[in-house]
Short mmCIF file of C-alpha atoms in Angstrom, two decimals:
data_model
loop_
_atom_site.label_atom_id
_atom_site.label_comp_id
_atom_site.label_asym_id
_atom_site.label_seq_id
_atom_site.Cartn_x
_atom_site.Cartn_y
_atom_site.Cartn_z
CA PRO A 1 -11.00 14.51 3.26
CA ALA A 2 -8.78 12.38 5.51
CA THR A 3 -11.80 10.48 6.85
CA PHE A 4 -13.24 10.11 3.36
CA SER A 5 -9.91 8.70 2.13
CA ARG A 6 -10.04 6.05 4.86
CA VAL A 7 -13.63 5.24 3.89
CA ILE A 8 -12.48 4.83 0.28
CA GLN A 9 -9.73 2.43 1.37
CA THR A 10 -12.20 0.41 3.45
CA LEU A 11 -14.64 0.22 0.56
CA LEU A 12 -11.83 -0.80 -1.78
CA ARG A 13 -10.86 -3.68 0.52
CA SER A 14 -14.50 -4.78 0.79
CA LEU A 15 -15.14 -4.60 -2.95
CA THR A 16 -11.89 -6.41 -3.65
CA ALA A 17 -12.84 -9.20 -1.24
CA ILE A 18 -16.14 -9.60 -3.10
CA LEU A 19 -14.60 -9.30 -6.54
CA ILE A 20 -11.70 -11.74 -6.20
CA PRO A 21 -13.74 -14.97 -5.72
CA LEU A 22 -16.06 -14.00 -8.56
CA ARG A 23 -13.19 -13.37 -10.94
CA LEU A 24 -11.40 -16.53 -9.80
CA GLN A 25 -14.53 -18.44 -10.72
CA ALA A 26 -14.49 -16.67 -14.08
CA SER A 27 -10.94 -17.99 -14.54
CA GLY A 28 -12.25 -21.55 -14.24
CA LEU A 29 -12.03 -22.36 -10.52
CA PRO A 30 -14.99 -23.83 -8.61
CA ALA A 31 -16.61 -21.60 -6.00
CA ALA A 32 -15.11 -23.44 -2.99
CA GLU A 33 -11.59 -23.22 -4.41
CA ALA A 34 -12.04 -19.53 -5.25
CA THR A 35 -13.09 -18.78 -1.67
CA SER A 36 -10.19 -20.83 -0.32
CA ARG A 37 -7.71 -18.85 -2.40
CA LEU A 38 -9.16 -15.57 -1.17
CA GLY A 39 -8.52 -16.84 2.37
CA MET A 40 -4.94 -17.72 1.43
CA LEU A 41 -4.31 -14.21 0.17
CA ASN A 42 -6.18 -12.09 2.73
CA GLY A 43 -5.77 -14.33 5.76
CA MET A 44 -2.21 -15.59 5.34
CA VAL A 45 -0.17 -13.48 2.91
CA MET A 46 -1.41 -9.92 3.38
CA PRO A 47 -1.05 -9.79 7.21
CA ILE A 48 2.65 -10.64 6.86
CA LEU A 49 3.15 -8.01 4.16
CA MET A 50 1.53 -5.31 6.32
CA LEU A 51 3.83 -5.82 9.33
CA PRO A 52 6.14 -2.85 8.53
CA CYS A 53 3.10 -0.56 8.75
CA VAL A 54 3.31 -1.04 12.52
CA PHE A 55 6.66 0.76 12.35
CA THR A 56 5.48 3.45 9.93
CA SER A 57 2.43 4.12 12.12
CA ALA A 58 4.64 4.68 15.15
CA LEU A 59 7.00 6.84 13.07
CA SER A 60 4.08 8.90 11.82
CA MET A 61 2.74 9.51 15.32
CA VAL A 62 6.12 10.82 16.46
CA ALA A 63 7.34 12.74 13.40
CA LEU A 64 4.29 14.15 11.65
CA PRO A 65 3.28 16.73 14.31
CA ARG A 66 6.83 18.08 14.02
CA ILE A 67 6.54 18.11 10.21
CA ALA A 68 3.30 20.08 10.47
CA ARG A 69 4.99 22.66 12.72
CA ALA A 70 8.00 22.91 10.39
CA GLU A 71 6.10 23.67 7.18
CA ASP A 72 7.26 27.31 7.30
CA ASP A 73 10.89 26.30 7.86
CA PRO A 74 12.20 24.71 4.64
CA GLY A 75 15.50 23.59 6.14
CA GLU A 76 13.92 21.86 9.13
CA LEU A 77 11.22 20.35 6.95
CA ARG A 78 13.79 18.83 4.58
CA ARG A 79 15.69 17.44 7.55
CA LEU A 80 12.60 15.83 9.03
CA LEU A 81 11.50 14.33 5.71
CA ALA A 82 14.98 12.95 5.10
CA THR A 83 15.01 11.45 8.61
CA CYS A 84 11.62 9.79 8.05
CA LEU A 85 12.69 8.30 4.72
CA ALA A 86 16.05 7.21 6.14
CA SER A 87 14.19 5.44 8.95
CA CYS A 88 11.47 3.91 6.80
CA LEU A 89 13.40 2.71 3.74
CA PRO A 90 15.81 0.31 5.50
CA VAL A 91 12.98 -1.24 7.52
CA ALA A 92 10.81 -1.63 4.41
CA LEU A 93 13.62 -3.16 2.34
CA VAL A 94 14.80 -5.49 5.10
CA CYS A 95 11.21 -6.70 5.68
CA THR A 96 10.78 -7.24 1.94
CA ALA A 97 13.95 -9.33 1.81
CA ALA A 98 12.90 -11.21 4.95
CA VAL A 99 9.50 -12.12 3.48
CA TYR A 100 11.11 -13.32 0.26
CA ALA A 101 13.82 -15.33 2.01
CA SER A 102 11.50 -16.85 4.60
CA ALA A 103 8.72 -17.71 2.12
CA PRO A 104 9.41 -21.49 2.23
CA PHE A 105 9.42 -21.44 6.04
CA LEU A 106 6.24 -19.35 6.27
CA ALA A 107 4.47 -21.57 3.76
CA SER A 108 5.57 -24.96 5.06
CA ALA A 109 6.14 -24.50 8.81
CA VAL A 110 3.73 -21.70 9.73
CA TYR A 111 0.79 -22.27 7.40
CA ARG A 112 1.56 -25.86 6.25
CA MET A 113 0.72 -24.99 2.66
CA ALA A 114 3.75 -25.32 0.39
CA GLU A 115 1.88 -23.72 -2.50
CA LEU A 116 2.06 -20.40 -0.65
CA THR A 117 5.83 -20.15 -1.24
CA PRO A 118 5.72 -18.59 -4.74
CA LEU A 119 2.83 -16.38 -3.65
CA PHE A 120 4.85 -14.96 -0.74
CA GLN A 121 7.88 -14.46 -2.98
CA THR A 122 5.91 -12.69 -5.69
CA ALA A 123 4.09 -10.49 -3.17
CA ALA A 124 7.21 -9.60 -1.15
CA PRO A 125 7.78 -6.22 -2.91
CA LEU A 126 4.35 -5.12 -1.70
CA THR A 127 5.86 -4.98 1.80
CA ALA A 128 8.05 -2.01 0.87
CA LEU A 129 5.32 -0.41 -1.23
CA PHE A 130 2.79 -0.55 1.61
CA ALA A 131 5.27 1.01 4.05
CA LEU A 132 6.33 3.82 1.70
CA SER A 133 2.77 4.59 0.63
CA HIS A 134 1.68 4.78 4.28
CA LEU A 135 4.52 7.12 5.22
CA ILE A 136 4.24 9.46 2.22
CA GLY A 137 0.46 9.61 2.55
CA SER A 138 0.86 10.58 6.20
CA VAL A 139 3.27 13.38 5.24
CA THR A 140 0.75 14.85 2.78
CA THR A 141 -1.82 14.82 5.59
CA ALA A 142 0.57 16.57 7.96
CA LEU A 143 1.08 19.33 5.39
CA GLY A 144 -2.66 19.87 4.93
CA GLN A 145 -2.95 18.22 1.50
CA GLN A 146 -5.73 15.79 2.43
CA LYS A 147 -8.12 16.94 -0.28
CA ARG A 148 -5.64 16.45 -3.09
CA SER A 149 -4.67 13.08 -1.66
CA MET A 150 -8.36 12.10 -1.52
CA TYR A 151 -8.76 12.79 -5.25
CA GLY A 152 -5.79 10.54 -5.90
CA ALA A 153 -7.26 7.83 -3.69
CA LEU A 154 -10.45 7.89 -5.76
CA VAL A 155 -8.59 7.57 -9.06
CA VAL A 156 -6.18 4.93 -7.80
CA SER A 157 -8.95 2.87 -6.16
CA GLY A 158 -10.88 2.78 -9.40
CA THR A 159 -7.76 1.79 -11.34
CA THR A 160 -6.88 -0.95 -8.83
CA LEU A 161 -10.39 -2.41 -8.99
CA ALA A 162 -10.35 -2.36 -12.80
CA LEU A 163 -6.99 -4.15 -12.90
CA THR A 164 -8.17 -6.67 -10.32
CA TYR A 165 -11.27 -7.35 -12.42
CA LEU A 166 -9.21 -7.90 -15.57
CA LEU A 167 -6.15 -9.73 -14.28
CA THR A 168 -7.69 -12.06 -11.68
CA ALA A 169 -9.80 -13.79 -14.33
CA VAL A 170 -6.73 -14.70 -16.42
CA PRO A 171 -6.14 -18.44 -15.80
CA GLY A 172 -2.37 -18.03 -15.78
CA LEU A 173 -2.45 -15.22 -13.20
CA ARG A 174 -5.35 -15.48 -10.75
CA LEU A 175 -3.98 -14.41 -7.33
CA TYR A 176 -0.83 -13.13 -9.03
CA GLY A 177 -3.10 -10.79 -10.95
CA VAL A 178 -4.41 -9.47 -7.62
CA ILE A 179 -0.86 -8.90 -6.42
CA ALA A 180 0.05 -7.09 -9.65
CA SER A 181 -3.06 -4.90 -9.30
CA GLN A 182 -2.19 -4.04 -5.70
CA ALA A 183 1.39 -3.21 -6.65
CA ALA A 184 0.23 -0.95 -9.48
CA GLY A 185 -2.19 0.81 -7.13
CA GLN A 186 0.46 1.40 -4.47
CA ILE A 187 2.96 2.74 -7.03
CA LEU A 188 0.36 5.09 -8.49
CA MET A 189 -0.58 6.37 -5.02
CA ILE A 190 3.07 6.95 -4.11
CA LEU A 191 3.63 8.87 -7.35
CA TRP A 192 0.46 10.91 -6.76
CA ASP A 193 1.49 11.87 -3.23
CA VAL A 194 5.04 12.70 -4.31
CA GLY A 195 3.52 14.93 -7.01
CA ILE A 196 1.35 16.62 -4.37
CA LEU A 197 4.42 17.31 -2.23
CA ALA A 198 6.31 18.74 -5.22
CA LEU A 199 3.34 20.96 -6.10
CA TRP A 200 2.98 22.09 -2.46
CA ARG A 201 6.67 22.98 -2.34
CA ARG A 202 6.45 25.02 -5.54
CA GLU A 203 3.37 26.86 -4.29
CA ARG A 204 4.98 27.67 -0.95
CA HIS A 205 8.17 29.02 -2.48
CA ARG A 206 6.87 31.20 -5.29
#
């Protein structure tokens, strides 16, 4: 299930990359401009937003084996989960604020495209969502809930694609529609994984 979930995520990224230019053209943009905007989003904005995942990956490698060993010790498990969240949340929020505040600099000085400024600012909350989703998803894996998480990944991927299809073609949204779709998908996945953890806890303590 864990491997299949990663395959789903890879397919989602590939399908999204194919879908976005087509829907941008449906919104009224010429093909060259639609492709250029896909490059702006995937090549310039998204790599910056994913930077906190470097931290959450390192955190997962260190903490999750201990979480797996502590699943029969409720007190230790709560302590480890609280430590992970207390480590992840500040980093995620600081990075979100940093992306928002540095948007003019990133757009003008780094990429030399001033039109990227509002795109960075609108997409900044995705930074925290990506980090939290990565961490919580890793916790569900450590506790052996990969199959349930996989079902959620299927549902959320389909929902994200549907929203991307609908919102990207709206002339007033375009790339902002993609960002909204991604945000909705990340929130749904976080809620799904939190629900899995709550269900696992109830099952373990009957």
